[in-house]
PDB file of C-alpha atoms and ligand atoms in Angstrom:
ATOM      1  CA  MET A   1     -21.558 -38.768 -64.398  1.00  0.00           C
ATOM      2  CA  ALA A   2     -24.843 -40.249 -63.230  1.00  0.00           C
ATOM      3  CA  ALA A   3     -26.501 -38.485 -60.318  1.00  0.00           C
ATOM      4  CA  GLU A   4     -26.478 -40.447 -57.084  1.00  0.00           C
ATOM      5  CA  LEU A   5     -29.765 -42.086 -56.254  1.00  0.00           C
ATOM      6  CA  THR A   6     -30.824 -44.256 -53.366  1.00  0.00           C
ATOM      7  CA  GLU A   7     -33.405 -46.910 -54.140  1.00  0.00           C
ATOM      8  CA  VAL A   8     -36.049 -46.861 -51.402  1.00  0.00           C
ATOM      9  CA  THR A   9     -38.412 -49.532 -52.752  1.00  0.00           C
ATOM     10  CA  ALA A  10     -38.690 -51.726 -55.851  1.00  0.00           C
ATOM     11  CA  THR A  11     -41.910 -53.643 -56.503  1.00  0.00           C
ATOM     12  CA  LYS A  12     -42.754 -55.763 -59.513  1.00  0.00           C
ATOM     13  CA  CYS A  13     -45.963 -54.598 -61.180  1.00  0.00           C
ATOM     14  CA  PHE A  14     -47.501 -55.648 -64.539  1.00  0.00           C
ATOM     15  CA  GLU A  15     -44.180 -57.207 -65.560  1.00  0.00           C
ATOM     16  CA  GLY A  16     -42.394 -53.900 -64.968  1.00  0.00           C
ATOM     17  CA  TRP A  17     -41.060 -52.248 -61.807  1.00  0.00           C
ATOM     18  CA  GLN A  18     -42.519 -49.570 -59.594  1.00  0.00           C
ATOM     19  CA  LYS A  19     -39.628 -47.949 -57.756  1.00  0.00           C
ATOM     20  CA  ILE A  20     -39.175 -45.089 -55.310  1.00  0.00           C
ATOM     21  CA  PHE A  21     -35.836 -43.264 -55.108  1.00  0.00           C
ATOM     22  CA  SER A  22     -34.396 -40.517 -52.994  1.00  0.00           C
ATOM     23  CA  HIS A  23     -31.738 -38.060 -54.081  1.00  0.00           C
ATOM     24  CA  LYS A  24     -30.175 -34.830 -52.985  1.00  0.00           C
ATOM     25  CA  SER A  25     -31.518 -31.902 -54.971  1.00  0.00           C
ATOM     26  CA  ASP A  26     -29.173 -28.939 -55.303  1.00  0.00           C
ATOM     27  CA  GLU A  27     -32.037 -27.019 -56.876  1.00  0.00           C
ATOM     28  CA  LEU A  28     -34.287 -27.389 -53.812  1.00  0.00           C
ATOM     29  CA  LYS A  29     -31.456 -27.771 -51.305  1.00  0.00           C
ATOM     30  CA  CYS A  30     -32.966 -30.782 -49.595  1.00  0.00           C
ATOM     31  CA  ALA A  31     -33.441 -34.503 -50.018  1.00  0.00           C
ATOM     32  CA  MET A  32     -36.253 -35.379 -52.423  1.00  0.00           C
ATOM     33  CA  ARG A  33     -38.077 -38.558 -53.328  1.00  0.00           C
ATOM     34  CA  PHE A  34     -39.669 -39.523 -56.611  1.00  0.00           C
ATOM     35  CA  GLY A  35     -41.441 -42.570 -57.985  1.00  0.00           C
ATOM     36  CA  ILE A  36     -40.707 -44.133 -61.360  1.00  0.00           C
ATOM     37  CA  TYR A  37     -42.640 -46.897 -63.087  1.00  0.00           C
ATOM     38  CA  LEU A  38     -40.464 -48.753 -65.569  1.00  0.00           C
ATOM     39  CA  PRO A  39     -42.584 -50.766 -68.007  1.00  0.00           C
ATOM     40  CA  PRO A  40     -41.394 -54.209 -69.151  1.00  0.00           C
ATOM     41  CA  GLN A  41     -40.350 -52.774 -72.551  1.00  0.00           C
ATOM     42  CA  SER A  42     -37.632 -50.740 -70.784  1.00  0.00           C
ATOM     43  CA  GLU A  43     -35.656 -53.905 -70.111  1.00  0.00           C
ATOM     44  CA  LYS A  44     -34.911 -54.145 -73.832  1.00  0.00           C
ATOM     45  CA  GLU A  45     -35.120 -50.566 -75.160  1.00  0.00           C
ATOM     46  CA  LYS A  46     -35.384 -46.948 -74.124  1.00  0.00           C
ATOM     47  CA  VAL A  47     -38.953 -45.759 -73.581  1.00  0.00           C
ATOM     48  CA  PRO A  48     -40.779 -42.388 -73.565  1.00  0.00           C
ATOM     49  CA  VAL A  49     -41.487 -40.818 -70.197  1.00  0.00           C
ATOM     50  CA  LEU A  50     -44.531 -39.178 -68.626  1.00  0.00           C
ATOM     51  CA  TYR A  51     -44.178 -36.719 -65.761  1.00  0.00           C
ATOM     52  CA  TRP A  52     -47.129 -36.806 -63.353  1.00  0.00           C
ATOM     53  CA  LEU A  53     -47.556 -33.832 -60.994  1.00  0.00           C
ATOM     54  CA  SER A  54     -49.709 -34.439 -57.917  1.00  0.00           C
ATOM     55  CA  GLY A  55     -51.985 -32.122 -55.987  1.00  0.00           C
ATOM     56  CA  LEU A  56     -52.051 -30.471 -52.576  1.00  0.00           C
ATOM     57  CA  THR A  57     -50.960 -32.630 -49.614  1.00  0.00           C
ATOM     58  CA  CYS A  58     -49.573 -35.413 -51.841  1.00  0.00           C
ATOM     59  CA  THR A  59     -46.159 -37.005 -51.814  1.00  0.00           C
ATOM     60  CA  GLU A  60     -44.544 -39.075 -54.575  1.00  0.00           C
ATOM     61  CA  GLU A  61     -46.638 -41.994 -53.337  1.00  0.00           C
ATOM     62  CA  ASN A  62     -50.338 -41.074 -53.800  1.00  0.00           C
ATOM     63  CA  PHE A  63     -50.418 -41.543 -57.558  1.00  0.00           C
ATOM     64  CA  VAL A  64     -48.283 -44.676 -57.354  1.00  0.00           C
ATOM     65  CA  THR A  65     -50.623 -46.465 -54.959  1.00  0.00           C
ATOM     66  CA  LYS A  66     -54.028 -45.081 -55.976  1.00  0.00           C
ATOM     67  CA  ALA A  67     -54.217 -44.227 -59.694  1.00  0.00           C
ATOM     68  CA  GLY A  68     -53.789 -47.718 -61.130  1.00  0.00           C
ATOM     69  CA  ALA A  69     -51.669 -46.262 -63.923  1.00  0.00           C
ATOM     70  CA  GLN A  70     -49.067 -49.039 -64.117  1.00  0.00           C
ATOM     71  CA  ARG A  71     -51.333 -51.376 -66.134  1.00  0.00           C
ATOM     72  CA  TYR A  72     -51.724 -48.748 -68.888  1.00  0.00           C
ATOM     73  CA  ALA A  73     -48.072 -47.669 -68.769  1.00  0.00           C
ATOM     74  CA  ALA A  74     -47.094 -51.320 -69.294  1.00  0.00           C
ATOM     75  CA  ASP A  75     -49.561 -51.640 -72.194  1.00  0.00           C
ATOM     76  CA  HIS A  76     -48.199 -48.546 -73.944  1.00  0.00           C
ATOM     77  CA  GLY A  77     -44.538 -48.974 -72.964  1.00  0.00           C
ATOM     78  CA  VAL A  78     -44.099 -45.624 -71.213  1.00  0.00           C
ATOM     79  CA  ALA A  79     -42.295 -44.802 -67.968  1.00  0.00           C
ATOM     80  CA  ILE A  80     -44.039 -42.558 -65.421  1.00  0.00           C
ATOM     81  CA  VAL A  81     -42.104 -40.270 -63.081  1.00  0.00           C
ATOM     82  CA  THR A  82     -43.942 -39.004 -60.000  1.00  0.00           C
ATOM     83  CA  PRO A  83     -42.144 -36.215 -58.131  1.00  0.00           C
ATOM     84  CA  ASP A  84     -43.027 -34.990 -54.666  1.00  0.00           C
ATOM     85  CA  THR A  85     -45.086 -31.777 -54.426  1.00  0.00           C
ATOM     86  CA  SER A  86     -42.679 -29.528 -52.496  1.00  0.00           C
ATOM     87  CA  PRO A  87     -39.334 -29.388 -50.761  1.00  0.00           C
ATOM     88  CA  ARG A  88     -39.497 -30.909 -47.275  1.00  0.00           C
ATOM     89  CA  GLY A  89     -37.930 -30.284 -43.903  1.00  0.00           C
ATOM     90  CA  CYS A  90     -36.323 -26.970 -44.842  1.00  0.00           C
ATOM     91  CA  ASN A  91     -37.099 -25.334 -41.485  1.00  0.00           C
ATOM     92  CA  ILE A  92     -38.813 -22.344 -43.016  1.00  0.00           C
ATOM     93  CA  LYS A  93     -41.050 -20.463 -40.601  1.00  0.00           C
ATOM     94  CA  GLY A  94     -44.673 -21.495 -41.287  1.00  0.00           C
ATOM     95  CA  GLU A  95     -43.852 -24.273 -43.754  1.00  0.00           C
ATOM     96  CA  ASP A  96     -46.081 -26.762 -41.917  1.00  0.00           C
ATOM     97  CA  ASP A  97     -48.832 -24.383 -40.765  1.00  0.00           C
ATOM     98  CA  SER A  98     -51.406 -25.172 -43.460  1.00  0.00           C
ATOM     99  CA  TRP A  99     -52.169 -27.911 -45.957  1.00  0.00           C
ATOM    100  CA  ASP A 100     -52.491 -25.582 -48.934  1.00  0.00           C
ATOM    101  CA  PHE A 101     -49.244 -23.632 -48.517  1.00  0.00           C
ATOM    102  CA  GLY A 102     -45.670 -24.704 -47.737  1.00  0.00           C
ATOM    103  CA  THR A 103     -44.999 -28.424 -47.338  1.00  0.00           C
ATOM    104  CA  GLY A 104     -47.031 -30.433 -49.865  1.00  0.00           C
ATOM    105  CA  ALA A 105     -48.022 -27.265 -51.704  1.00  0.00           C
ATOM    106  CA  GLY A 106     -45.041 -26.085 -53.750  1.00  0.00           C
ATOM    107  CA  PHE A 107     -47.321 -24.985 -56.629  1.00  0.00           C
ATOM    108  CA  TYR A 108     -44.671 -25.858 -59.244  1.00  0.00           C
ATOM    109  CA  LEU A 109     -43.234 -22.346 -59.267  1.00  0.00           C
ATOM    110  CA  ASP A 110     -39.932 -20.687 -58.355  1.00  0.00           C
ATOM    111  CA  ALA A 111     -40.613 -18.476 -55.330  1.00  0.00           C
ATOM    112  CA  THR A 112     -39.304 -14.931 -55.266  1.00  0.00           C
ATOM    113  CA  GLN A 113     -40.027 -14.074 -51.619  1.00  0.00           C
ATOM    114  CA  ASP A 114     -37.185 -14.148 -49.084  1.00  0.00           C
ATOM    115  CA  ASP A 115     -38.305 -17.003 -46.839  1.00  0.00           C
ATOM    116  CA  TRP A 116     -39.166 -19.298 -49.740  1.00  0.00           C
ATOM    117  CA  LYS A 117     -36.914 -18.461 -52.676  1.00  0.00           C
ATOM    118  CA  THR A 118     -33.962 -20.625 -51.632  1.00  0.00           C
ATOM    119  CA  ASN A 119     -35.857 -23.933 -51.505  1.00  0.00           C
ATOM    120  CA  TYR A 120     -39.220 -23.474 -53.211  1.00  0.00           C
ATOM    121  CA  ARG A 121     -38.052 -23.878 -56.804  1.00  0.00           C
ATOM    122  CA  MET A 122     -40.295 -26.685 -58.013  1.00  0.00           C
ATOM    123  CA  TYR A 123     -40.687 -25.178 -61.514  1.00  0.00           C
ATOM    124  CA  SER A 124     -36.948 -25.397 -62.155  1.00  0.00           C
ATOM    125  CA  TYR A 125     -36.694 -28.787 -60.458  1.00  0.00           C
ATOM    126  CA  ILE A 126     -39.376 -30.245 -62.743  1.00  0.00           C
ATOM    127  CA  THR A 127     -38.499 -28.622 -66.059  1.00  0.00           C
ATOM    128  CA  LYS A 128     -34.881 -27.697 -66.500  1.00  0.00           C
ATOM    129  CA  GLU A 129     -32.452 -29.904 -68.343  1.00  0.00           C
ATOM    130  CA  VAL A 130     -29.283 -27.899 -68.520  1.00  0.00           C
ATOM    131  CA  SER A 131     -27.444 -27.120 -65.338  1.00  0.00           C
ATOM    132  CA  TYR A 132     -23.952 -26.419 -64.210  1.00  0.00           C
ATOM    133  CA  LYS A 133     -24.255 -28.727 -61.212  1.00  0.00           C
ATOM    134  CA  GLU A 134     -25.081 -32.356 -60.847  1.00  0.00           C
ATOM    135  CA  GLN A 135     -28.046 -33.936 -59.086  1.00  0.00           C
ATOM    136  CA  CYS A 136     -30.006 -30.810 -59.611  1.00  0.00           C
ATOM    137  CA  LYS A 137     -32.979 -31.054 -61.900  1.00  0.00           C
ATOM    138  CA  LEU A 138     -35.247 -34.028 -62.155  1.00  0.00           C
ATOM    139  CA  PRO A 139     -35.138 -34.551 -65.965  1.00  0.00           C
ATOM    140  CA  GLU A 140     -31.317 -34.749 -65.753  1.00  0.00           C
ATOM    141  CA  VAL A 141     -31.519 -37.320 -63.002  1.00  0.00           C
ATOM    142  CA  ILE A 142     -34.029 -39.377 -64.985  1.00  0.00           C
ATOM    143  CA  GLN A 143     -32.051 -39.196 -68.249  1.00  0.00           C
ATOM    144  CA  ALA A 144     -28.802 -40.114 -66.523  1.00  0.00           C
ATOM    145  CA  ASN A 145     -30.097 -43.111 -64.593  1.00  0.00           C
ATOM    146  CA  PHE A 146     -32.946 -44.783 -66.465  1.00  0.00           C
ATOM    147  CA  PRO A 147     -33.597 -46.258 -69.932  1.00  0.00           C
ATOM    148  CA  VAL A 148     -35.702 -43.341 -71.189  1.00  0.00           C
ATOM    149  CA  LEU A 149     -35.628 -41.627 -74.575  1.00  0.00           C
ATOM    150  CA  ALA A 150     -34.267 -38.083 -74.681  1.00  0.00           C
ATOM    151  CA  ASN A 151     -36.840 -35.604 -76.024  1.00  0.00           C
ATOM    152  CA  LYS A 152     -39.761 -38.009 -75.720  1.00  0.00           C
ATOM    153  CA  GLN A 153     -41.601 -36.684 -72.710  1.00  0.00           C
ATOM    154  CA  SER A 154     -45.081 -35.496 -71.833  1.00  0.00           C
ATOM    155  CA  ILE A 155     -46.667 -34.056 -68.717  1.00  0.00           C
ATOM    156  CA  LEU A 156     -49.937 -34.411 -66.801  1.00  0.00           C
ATOM    157  CA  GLY A 157     -51.229 -33.814 -63.318  1.00  0.00           C
ATOM    158  CA  HIS A 158     -54.065 -33.339 -60.865  1.00  0.00           C
ATOM    159  CA  SER A 159     -55.445 -30.167 -59.264  1.00  0.00           C
ATOM    160  CA  MET A 160     -52.346 -28.155 -58.194  1.00  0.00           C
ATOM    161  CA  GLY A 161     -50.426 -30.642 -60.347  1.00  0.00           C
ATOM    162  CA  GLY A 162     -52.786 -30.045 -63.269  1.00  0.00           C
ATOM    163  CA  HIS A 163     -51.924 -26.350 -62.963  1.00  0.00           C
ATOM    164  CA  GLY A 164     -48.243 -27.340 -62.860  1.00  0.00           C
ATOM    165  CA  ALA A 165     -48.538 -29.525 -65.956  1.00  0.00           C
ATOM    166  CA  LEU A 166     -50.311 -26.795 -67.974  1.00  0.00           C
ATOM    167  CA  VAL A 167     -47.766 -24.177 -66.890  1.00  0.00           C
ATOM    168  CA  CYS A 168     -44.721 -26.364 -67.642  1.00  0.00           C
ATOM    169  CA  PHE A 169     -46.188 -27.243 -71.057  1.00  0.00           C
ATOM    170  CA  LEU A 170     -47.242 -23.742 -72.094  1.00  0.00           C
ATOM    171  CA  ARG A 171     -43.978 -22.125 -70.958  1.00  0.00           C
ATOM    172  CA  ASN A 172     -41.826 -24.581 -72.865  1.00  0.00           C
ATOM    173  CA  PRO A 173     -43.247 -25.003 -76.378  1.00  0.00           C
ATOM    174  CA  GLY A 174     -41.941 -28.178 -77.972  1.00  0.00           C
ATOM    175  CA  LYS A 175     -40.368 -29.575 -74.802  1.00  0.00           C
ATOM    176  CA  TYR A 176     -43.307 -31.854 -73.981  1.00  0.00           C
ATOM    177  CA  ALA A 177     -45.070 -33.815 -76.713  1.00  0.00           C
ATOM    178  CA  SER A 178     -48.477 -33.453 -75.025  1.00  0.00           C
ATOM    179  CA  VAL A 179     -50.296 -32.308 -71.890  1.00  0.00           C
ATOM    180  CA  SER A 180     -53.378 -33.383 -69.958  1.00  0.00           C
ATOM    181  CA  ALA A 181     -54.906 -32.758 -66.552  1.00  0.00           C
ATOM    182  CA  PHE A 182     -57.463 -33.919 -64.007  1.00  0.00           C
ATOM    183  CA  ALA A 183     -59.402 -31.132 -62.288  1.00  0.00           C
ATOM    184  CA  PRO A 184     -56.604 -28.594 -62.767  1.00  0.00           C
ATOM    185  CA  ILE A 185     -56.443 -25.212 -61.052  1.00  0.00           C
ATOM    186  CA  CYS A 186     -56.911 -23.383 -64.346  1.00  0.00           C
ATOM    187  CA  ASN A 187     -56.693 -19.747 -63.275  1.00  0.00           C
ATOM    188  CA  PRO A 188     -54.773 -19.565 -59.961  1.00  0.00           C
ATOM    189  CA  SER A 189     -54.675 -15.746 -59.919  1.00  0.00           C
ATOM    190  CA  GLU A 190     -58.470 -15.786 -59.522  1.00  0.00           C
ATOM    191  CA  CYS A 191     -59.041 -18.555 -56.941  1.00  0.00           C
ATOM    192  CA  PRO A 192     -58.378 -18.740 -53.177  1.00  0.00           C
ATOM    193  CA  TRP A 193     -55.731 -21.520 -53.361  1.00  0.00           C
ATOM    194  CA  GLY A 194     -53.795 -19.737 -56.082  1.00  0.00           C
ATOM    195  CA  GLN A 195     -54.087 -16.314 -54.488  1.00  0.00           C
ATOM    196  CA  LYS A 196     -52.765 -17.652 -51.181  1.00  0.00           C
ATOM    197  CA  ALA A 197     -49.858 -19.410 -52.899  1.00  0.00           C
ATOM    198  CA  PHE A 198     -48.943 -16.560 -55.237  1.00  0.00           C
ATOM    199  CA  SER A 199     -49.132 -13.971 -52.413  1.00  0.00           C
ATOM    200  CA  GLY A 200     -46.868 -16.075 -50.220  1.00  0.00           C
ATOM    201  CA  TYR A 201     -44.355 -17.261 -52.811  1.00  0.00           C
ATOM    202  CA  LEU A 202     -44.407 -14.358 -55.305  1.00  0.00           C
ATOM    203  CA  GLY A 203     -45.515 -11.416 -53.136  1.00  0.00           C
ATOM    204  CA  ALA A 204     -48.641  -9.299 -52.905  1.00  0.00           C
ATOM    205  CA  ASP A 205     -48.186  -7.393 -56.175  1.00  0.00           C
ATOM    206  CA  ARG A 206     -50.547  -8.916 -58.751  1.00  0.00           C
ATOM    207  CA  ASP A 207     -48.554  -7.403 -61.641  1.00  0.00           C
ATOM    208  CA  GLN A 208     -45.656  -9.588 -60.498  1.00  0.00           C
ATOM    209  CA  TRP A 209     -47.896 -12.666 -60.708  1.00  0.00           C
ATOM    210  CA  LYS A 210     -48.474 -11.905 -64.409  1.00  0.00           C
ATOM    211  CA  PHE A 211     -44.810 -11.161 -64.966  1.00  0.00           C
ATOM    212  CA  GLN A 212     -43.744 -14.433 -63.291  1.00  0.00           C
ATOM    213  CA  ARG A 213     -45.959 -16.463 -65.685  1.00  0.00           C
ATOM    214  CA  TYR A 214     -47.519 -19.197 -63.547  1.00  0.00           C
ATOM    215  CA  ASP A 215     -51.179 -18.883 -64.576  1.00  0.00           C
ATOM    216  CA  ALA A 216     -52.400 -21.180 -67.388  1.00  0.00           C
ATOM    217  CA  CYS A 217     -55.076 -18.701 -68.510  1.00  0.00           C
ATOM    218  CA  HIS A 218     -52.505 -15.913 -68.901  1.00  0.00           C
ATOM    219  CA  LEU A 219     -50.030 -18.247 -70.584  1.00  0.00           C
ATOM    220  CA  MET A 220     -52.648 -19.522 -73.011  1.00  0.00           C
ATOM    221  CA  GLN A 221     -53.546 -15.939 -73.906  1.00  0.00           C
ATOM    222  CA  ASP A 222     -49.907 -15.371 -74.986  1.00  0.00           C
ATOM    223  CA  TYR A 223     -49.187 -18.867 -76.358  1.00  0.00           C
ATOM    224  CA  ASP A 224     -47.783 -18.999 -79.892  1.00  0.00           C
ATOM    225  CA  GLY A 225     -46.039 -22.403 -79.874  1.00  0.00           C
ATOM    226  CA  PRO A 226     -46.931 -25.551 -81.822  1.00  0.00           C
ATOM    227  CA  LYS A 227     -50.576 -26.615 -82.130  1.00  0.00           C
ATOM    228  CA  VAL A 228     -51.871 -28.113 -78.862  1.00  0.00           C
ATOM    229  CA  ASP A 229     -54.454 -30.798 -78.140  1.00  0.00           C
ATOM    230  CA  ILE A 230     -55.195 -30.490 -74.422  1.00  0.00           C
ATOM    231  CA  LEU A 231     -57.225 -33.169 -72.629  1.00  0.00           C
ATOM    232  CA  ILE A 232     -58.841 -32.218 -69.316  1.00  0.00           C
ATOM    233  CA  ASP A 233     -61.198 -34.342 -67.225  1.00  0.00           C
ATOM    234  CA  GLN A 234     -63.251 -32.580 -64.554  1.00  0.00           C
ATOM    235  CA  GLY A 235     -65.704 -34.244 -62.169  1.00  0.00           C
ATOM    236  CA  LYS A 236     -69.060 -32.453 -61.931  1.00  0.00           C
ATOM    237  CA  ALA A 237     -69.410 -33.495 -58.253  1.00  0.00           C
ATOM    238  CA  ASP A 238     -65.989 -32.100 -57.311  1.00  0.00           C
ATOM    239  CA  ASN A 239     -66.453 -29.916 -54.218  1.00  0.00           C
ATOM    240  CA  PHE A 240     -63.431 -27.816 -55.194  1.00  0.00           C
ATOM    241  CA  LEU A 241     -65.105 -27.039 -58.534  1.00  0.00           C
ATOM    242  CA  THR A 242     -68.179 -25.677 -56.773  1.00  0.00           C
ATOM    243  CA  ALA A 243     -65.940 -23.776 -54.326  1.00  0.00           C
ATOM    244  CA  GLY A 244     -64.443 -21.849 -57.269  1.00  0.00           C
ATOM    245  CA  GLN A 245     -60.913 -23.233 -56.901  1.00  0.00           C
ATOM    246  CA  LEU A 246     -60.572 -24.790 -60.366  1.00  0.00           C
ATOM    247  CA  LEU A 247     -62.292 -22.404 -62.831  1.00  0.00           C
ATOM    248  CA  PRO A 248     -62.182 -24.554 -66.001  1.00  0.00           C
ATOM    249  CA  ASP A 249     -64.647 -22.182 -67.725  1.00  0.00           C
ATOM    250  CA  ASN A 250     -62.035 -19.412 -67.632  1.00  0.00           C
ATOM    251  CA  LEU A 251     -59.612 -21.607 -69.572  1.00  0.00           C
ATOM    252  CA  THR A 252     -62.366 -22.554 -72.009  1.00  0.00           C
ATOM    253  CA  VAL A 253     -62.970 -18.867 -72.758  1.00  0.00           C
ATOM    254  CA  VAL A 254     -59.282 -18.148 -73.442  1.00  0.00           C
ATOM    255  CA  CYS A 255     -58.887 -21.284 -75.572  1.00  0.00           C
ATOM    256  CA  ALA A 256     -61.936 -20.327 -77.626  1.00  0.00           C
ATOM    257  CA  LYS A 257     -60.471 -16.849 -78.216  1.00  0.00           C
ATOM    258  CA  LYS A 258     -57.170 -18.392 -79.316  1.00  0.00           C
ATOM    259  CA  ASP A 259     -58.872 -21.102 -81.391  1.00  0.00           C
ATOM    260  CA  VAL A 260     -57.169 -23.817 -79.314  1.00  0.00           C
ATOM    261  CA  PRO A 261     -59.201 -27.054 -79.312  1.00  0.00           C
ATOM    262  CA  LEU A 262     -59.473 -27.751 -75.572  1.00  0.00           C
ATOM    263  CA  LYS A 263     -61.015 -31.155 -74.890  1.00  0.00           C
ATOM    264  CA  LEU A 264     -62.682 -30.516 -71.501  1.00  0.00           C
ATOM    265  CA  ARG A 265     -64.750 -33.538 -70.452  1.00  0.00           C
ATOM    266  CA  MET A 266     -67.178 -32.773 -67.625  1.00  0.00           C
ATOM    267  CA  GLN A 267     -67.715 -36.153 -65.967  1.00  0.00           C
ATOM    268  CA  ASP A 268     -71.073 -36.767 -64.272  1.00  0.00           C
ATOM    269  CA  GLY A 269     -70.966 -37.734 -60.587  1.00  0.00           C
ATOM    270  CA  TYR A 270     -67.170 -37.801 -60.151  1.00  0.00           C
ATOM    271  CA  ASP A 271     -65.465 -35.967 -57.293  1.00  0.00           C
ATOM    272  CA  HIS A 272     -61.876 -34.720 -56.815  1.00  0.00           C
ATOM    273  CA  SER A 273     -60.415 -37.987 -55.544  1.00  0.00           C
ATOM    274  CA  TYR A 274     -58.106 -40.655 -56.887  1.00  0.00           C
ATOM    275  CA  TYR A 275     -61.220 -42.788 -57.641  1.00  0.00           C
ATOM    276  CA  PHE A 276     -61.926 -40.206 -60.353  1.00  0.00           C
ATOM    277  CA  ILE A 277     -58.305 -40.280 -61.561  1.00  0.00           C
ATOM    278  CA  ALA A 278     -58.253 -44.089 -61.623  1.00  0.00           C
ATOM    279  CA  SER A 279     -61.436 -44.070 -63.730  1.00  0.00           C
ATOM    280  CA  PHE A 280     -59.886 -42.054 -66.575  1.00  0.00           C
ATOM    281  CA  ILE A 281     -56.112 -42.481 -66.281  1.00  0.00           C
ATOM    282  CA  GLY A 282     -56.194 -45.064 -69.091  1.00  0.00           C
ATOM    283  CA  ASP A 283     -57.568 -42.450 -71.511  1.00  0.00           C
ATOM    284  CA  HIS A 284     -54.865 -39.978 -70.483  1.00  0.00           C
ATOM    285  CA  ILE A 285     -52.011 -42.425 -70.936  1.00  0.00           C
ATOM    286  CA  ALA A 286     -53.412 -43.388 -74.369  1.00  0.00           C
ATOM    287  CA  HIS A 287     -53.636 -39.660 -75.251  1.00  0.00           C
ATOM    288  CA  HIS A 288     -49.958 -39.154 -74.397  1.00  0.00           C
ATOM    289  CA  ALA A 289     -48.808 -42.414 -75.998  1.00  0.00           C
ATOM    290  CA  LYS A 290     -50.298 -41.236 -79.304  1.00  0.00           C
ATOM    291  CA  TYR A 291     -48.012 -38.170 -79.304  1.00  0.00           C
ATOM    292  CA  LEU A 292     -44.984 -39.834 -77.752  1.00  0.00           C
ATOM    293  CA  LYS A 293     -44.995 -42.654 -80.279  1.00  0.00           C
ATOM    294  CA  ALA A 294     -45.425 -40.311 -83.283  1.00  0.00           C
ATOM    295  CA  SER A 295     -41.944 -39.720 -84.705  1.00  0.00           C
TER     296      SER A 295
HETATM  297  N1  GSH B 301     -56.835 -31.814 -47.118  1.00  0.00           N
HETATM  298  C1  GSH B 301     -57.824 -31.306 -48.021  1.00  0.00           C
HETATM  299  C2  GSH B 301     -57.960 -32.144 -49.247  1.00  0.00           C
HETATM  300  C3  GSH B 301     -56.747 -32.119 -50.064  1.00  0.00           C
HETATM  301  C4  GSH B 301     -56.949 -32.878 -51.345  1.00  0.00           C
HETATM  302  O1  GSH B 301     -58.074 -33.259 -51.735  1.00  0.00           O
HETATM  303  N2  GSH B 301     -55.869 -33.105 -52.020  1.00  0.00           N
HETATM  304  C5  GSH B 301     -55.944 -33.799 -53.288  1.00  0.00           C
HETATM  305  C6  GSH B 301     -55.214 -32.982 -54.317  1.00  0.00           C
HETATM  306  S1  GSH B 301     -55.876 -31.319 -54.370  1.00  0.00           S
HETATM  307  C7  GSH B 301     -55.289 -35.146 -53.183  1.00  0.00           C
HETATM  308  O2  GSH B 301     -54.839 -35.677 -54.186  1.00  0.00           O
HETATM  309  N3  GSH B 301     -55.215 -35.716 -51.970  1.00  0.00           N
HETATM  310  C8  GSH B 301     -54.498 -36.953 -51.745  1.00  0.00           C
HETATM  311  C9  GSH B 301     -55.262 -38.220 -51.948  1.00  0.00           C
HETATM  312  O3  GSH B 301     -56.477 -38.201 -52.192  1.00  0.00           O
HETATM  313  O4  GSH B 301     -54.608 -39.276 -51.892  1.00  0.00           O
HETATM  314  C10 GSH B 301     -59.149 -31.203 -47.341  1.00  0.00           C
HETATM  315  O5  GSH B 301     -59.240 -31.708 -46.251  1.00  0.00           O
HETATM  316  O6  GSH B 301     -60.079 -30.653 -47.926  1.00  0.00           O
END
């Protein structure tokens, strides 16, 4: 049975439709919203799907209104799903105290700490396909309700969402056809944003952070899945790069050790904003379309 969705908005865009839906998530135990762009091709046939994961403070809407991705999704005939970045309104003590933890900062992990573990399960919400309940995980909801091809999906994201995309990809070899990221948090165990999030959601014990497997550098070190071709764009004028939050060099070192061909493009003059994302989103969608269209 199809999961129950409520259509919040539907807007025609490049001959396709940009829609926002809300649904009840059993996984996160709250109401969630997501965006989906349905390209014109989806009116006649099922299409591949891209999952976009946004960064700190975002909702399902930032990418939809600022990235300019719909033009390229229509050209390549791919749908784009844009989830929210955390559960909302769960009445957890401290959930709204800071912009880089709690609401808007779910970090795409399943929390283990008492206050957070019931709702903060973004990793399972984003990735899992098999469940014993309905209306639970996002891929199930998408498969059940929209004209998308099963097993033709890829993942990308920005900043915290770039970390999420790398983690979802590396933990699930073969599940996603390809991965890419804009200014991802590459080594969260070693940067202030990641350390704050991991301490709060996973506890103070750093051995547990390794055991829980939410750091792209650690995951890459252990990766033995199919060959990967990772595309990362990073602005050289990104203030979070200079503040040591993103650490792309650490990922470069691990990839070199593992002989993984990381395509890290350091882009002159670009910052951390959606202007940067809009400038290169066409390349990323083309990168994914290449793998999604290969049979
Ligand atoms: N609130 C933060 C900035 C947070 C931020 O830059 N978030 C990025 C992701 S890490 C973003 O996408 N913001 C939403 C937007 O630009 O629309 C600050 O004041 O420094």
